[in-house]
XYZ file of C-alpha atoms in Angstrom:
218
model
C 29.815 71.403 121.003
C 28.308 67.960 120.655
C 24.844 67.513 122.065
C 24.725 65.493 125.293
C 23.634 61.959 124.657
C 20.308 60.825 126.034
C 20.601 58.213 128.773
C 20.336 54.749 127.318
C 16.959 53.115 127.782
C 17.133 50.263 130.274
C 14.835 48.032 132.282
C 15.693 49.974 135.415
C 14.751 53.319 133.835
C 11.467 51.909 132.574
C 10.619 50.414 135.974
C 11.497 53.661 137.734
C 9.319 55.717 135.403
C 6.440 53.241 135.615
C 6.702 53.136 139.395
C 6.502 56.911 139.614
C 3.434 56.904 137.373
C 1.749 54.216 139.481
C 2.499 56.129 142.670
C 1.126 59.384 141.303
C -1.896 58.234 139.290
C -2.530 54.529 139.840
C -2.235 51.377 137.757
C -4.634 52.561 135.062
C -2.336 55.462 134.201
C 0.435 53.183 132.959
C 0.586 52.812 129.186
C 3.386 52.466 126.685
C 2.506 55.895 125.317
C 2.755 57.585 128.709
C 5.964 55.778 129.586
C 7.584 56.512 126.244
C 6.763 60.204 126.616
C 8.161 60.289 130.150
C 11.359 58.597 129.024
C 11.737 60.587 125.809
C 11.720 57.526 123.558
C 9.450 55.904 121.014
C 6.805 53.470 122.222
C 8.114 50.431 120.335
C 11.525 50.773 122.000
C 9.965 49.694 125.302
C 9.247 46.281 123.807
C 12.972 45.618 123.571
C 12.876 45.286 127.369
C 9.292 44.271 128.224
C 6.828 42.386 126.054
C 3.686 43.777 127.679
C 2.428 46.463 130.030
C 1.613 43.742 132.567
C 5.254 42.669 132.508
C 6.255 46.234 133.379
C 3.831 46.312 136.293
C 5.147 42.955 137.491
C 8.644 44.441 137.490
C 7.448 47.485 139.448
C 5.864 45.171 142.019
C 9.070 43.178 142.288
C 11.072 46.347 142.846
C 8.861 47.081 145.850
C 9.347 43.526 147.163
C 13.100 44.020 146.865
C 12.881 46.834 149.435
C 11.610 44.480 152.138
C 14.208 43.643 154.786
C 14.905 39.904 155.028
C 17.953 40.043 157.301
C 15.971 38.726 160.261
C 15.616 35.379 158.496
C 19.331 34.900 157.862
C 21.253 32.197 159.694
C 22.957 33.580 162.769
C 20.751 36.660 162.997
C 19.648 35.680 166.497
C 15.984 36.572 166.329
C 13.539 33.758 167.020
C 10.724 32.977 164.576
C 8.244 35.261 166.330
C 10.608 38.239 166.455
C 11.587 37.632 162.853
C 7.976 37.616 161.658
C 7.233 40.764 163.677
C 10.159 42.743 162.271
C 9.623 41.479 158.728
C 5.937 42.396 158.855
C 6.798 45.974 159.781
C 9.395 46.219 157.001
C 6.954 44.767 154.462
C 4.171 47.132 155.528
C 6.527 50.121 155.336
C 7.433 49.236 151.737
C 3.772 48.896 150.794
C 2.799 52.100 152.607
C 5.223 53.993 150.379
C 3.684 52.450 147.240
C 0.041 51.507 147.995
C -1.132 51.647 144.377
C 0.951 48.611 143.435
C -0.625 46.404 146.146
C -3.214 44.821 143.778
C -0.365 43.466 141.627
C 1.528 42.155 144.651
C -1.654 40.516 145.913
C -1.634 38.146 142.937
C 1.291 36.321 144.523
C 4.993 36.181 143.614
C 4.526 34.262 140.372
C 7.952 34.364 138.723
C 9.109 37.623 140.296
C 12.631 37.053 141.751
C 12.372 39.386 144.761
C 8.887 38.147 145.602
C 10.091 34.553 145.461
C 13.041 35.412 147.720
C 10.579 36.765 150.286
C 8.470 33.587 150.163
C 11.575 31.400 150.321
C 12.995 33.289 153.311
C 9.784 33.104 155.340
C 9.149 29.422 154.606
C 12.771 28.486 155.255
C 12.913 30.335 158.558
C 9.689 28.778 159.802
C 10.722 25.221 158.976
C 14.163 25.802 160.483
C 12.448 26.986 163.670
C 10.520 23.708 163.892
C 7.240 24.441 162.139
C 6.068 21.550 159.925
C 6.103 22.459 156.212
C 2.317 22.624 155.935
C 2.117 25.024 158.856
C 4.980 27.102 157.478
C 3.156 27.469 154.167
C -0.001 28.625 155.905
C 1.948 31.071 158.065
C 3.471 32.646 154.961
C 0.028 32.975 153.398
C -1.521 34.320 156.596
C 1.151 36.976 157.015
C 0.740 38.109 153.412
C -3.031 38.378 153.784
C -2.664 40.460 156.921
C 0.092 42.763 155.667
C -1.358 43.331 152.202
C -4.796 43.915 153.691
C -3.389 46.572 155.980
C -1.950 48.395 152.983
C -5.117 48.436 150.856
C -6.504 51.520 152.549
C -6.631 53.574 155.723
C -9.424 52.869 158.212
C -8.956 56.255 159.851
C -8.943 58.156 156.570
C -12.279 56.584 155.691
C -14.040 58.987 158.035
C -14.585 62.668 157.217
C -13.516 65.414 159.625
C -17.032 66.914 159.751
C -18.685 66.308 163.113
C -22.129 66.885 161.623
C -21.706 63.855 159.366
C -22.217 61.536 162.321
C -25.591 62.384 163.821
C -25.810 60.669 167.225
C -29.432 59.833 166.482
C -28.217 57.603 163.642
C -24.729 56.671 164.885
C -24.755 56.770 168.692
C -21.247 55.345 168.991
C -19.454 57.514 166.410
C -19.341 60.754 168.346
C -15.562 61.003 167.931
C -15.316 59.544 164.429
C -14.665 62.956 162.869
C -11.337 63.046 164.727
C -10.000 59.834 163.181
C -8.746 61.297 159.896
C -6.354 63.700 161.591
C -5.031 60.822 163.696
C -4.565 58.502 160.760
C -1.009 57.429 161.532
C -1.688 56.765 165.200
C -4.851 54.792 164.481
C -3.623 52.784 161.505
C -0.207 51.929 162.920
C -1.751 51.071 166.274
C -4.285 48.808 164.600
C -1.536 47.052 162.656
C 0.530 46.419 165.778
C -2.526 45.238 167.727
C -3.465 42.778 164.996
C 0.101 41.597 164.513
C 0.541 40.928 168.228
C -2.723 38.976 168.355
C -1.714 36.978 165.291
C 1.714 36.107 166.692
C 0.255 35.248 170.110
C -2.058 32.796 168.395
C 0.772 31.250 166.427
C 2.840 30.880 169.595
C 0.018 28.885 171.175
C -0.174 26.645 168.104
C 3.595 26.165 168.103
C 3.572 25.106 171.756
C 0.822 22.586 170.993
C 2.675 20.879 168.143
C 3.602 17.230 168.738
C 7.092 16.651 170.083
C 9.324 18.779 172.243
C 9.268 22.469 171.437
C 11.426 25.232 172.793
C 9.216 28.136 173.926
C 9.887 31.279 171.899
């Protein structure tokens, strides 16, 4: 019987393998040698699809951006600008929470990444369509990215150890319950994100109402 053929090497296979490596071991673990071994190919064959390791990481980052829901920004969706930003922020954070190790690459900005540019285009377009001046819309897009990416960098709750003795009340009189935070990571971190997002959107709503000209409250 003929031996089964190996799957053809493709950009998608390389990105998938690199993404798995980033998720498991971090950005530093990605190398052409490691990827070639994982894919069962020779190192030079990767260069038929990507010129550099950085290009591979950019593609992994873009694959994560492609998972972000943008339907709330589509014409006829029905959600106002505030609802759209709220729902998009949660979708964006969920994508990053699944792949936190790629956040430093995403934080560089969309560059030439197609999915990343679609995200920026959708947010800016929706804000200007809603009546925000272009300059404001640009700043809103930047502000939302700062907030969402920052929330994905690390867990506040997980930064505390679950050892009560680590927080001597003589030194830290207000951290008597800090050892309980780690086991409540999801509750604390998701609650903090929603609290911050609500405050951010409340502030934007006040700015929107104060813009010159007639504005429809949203």
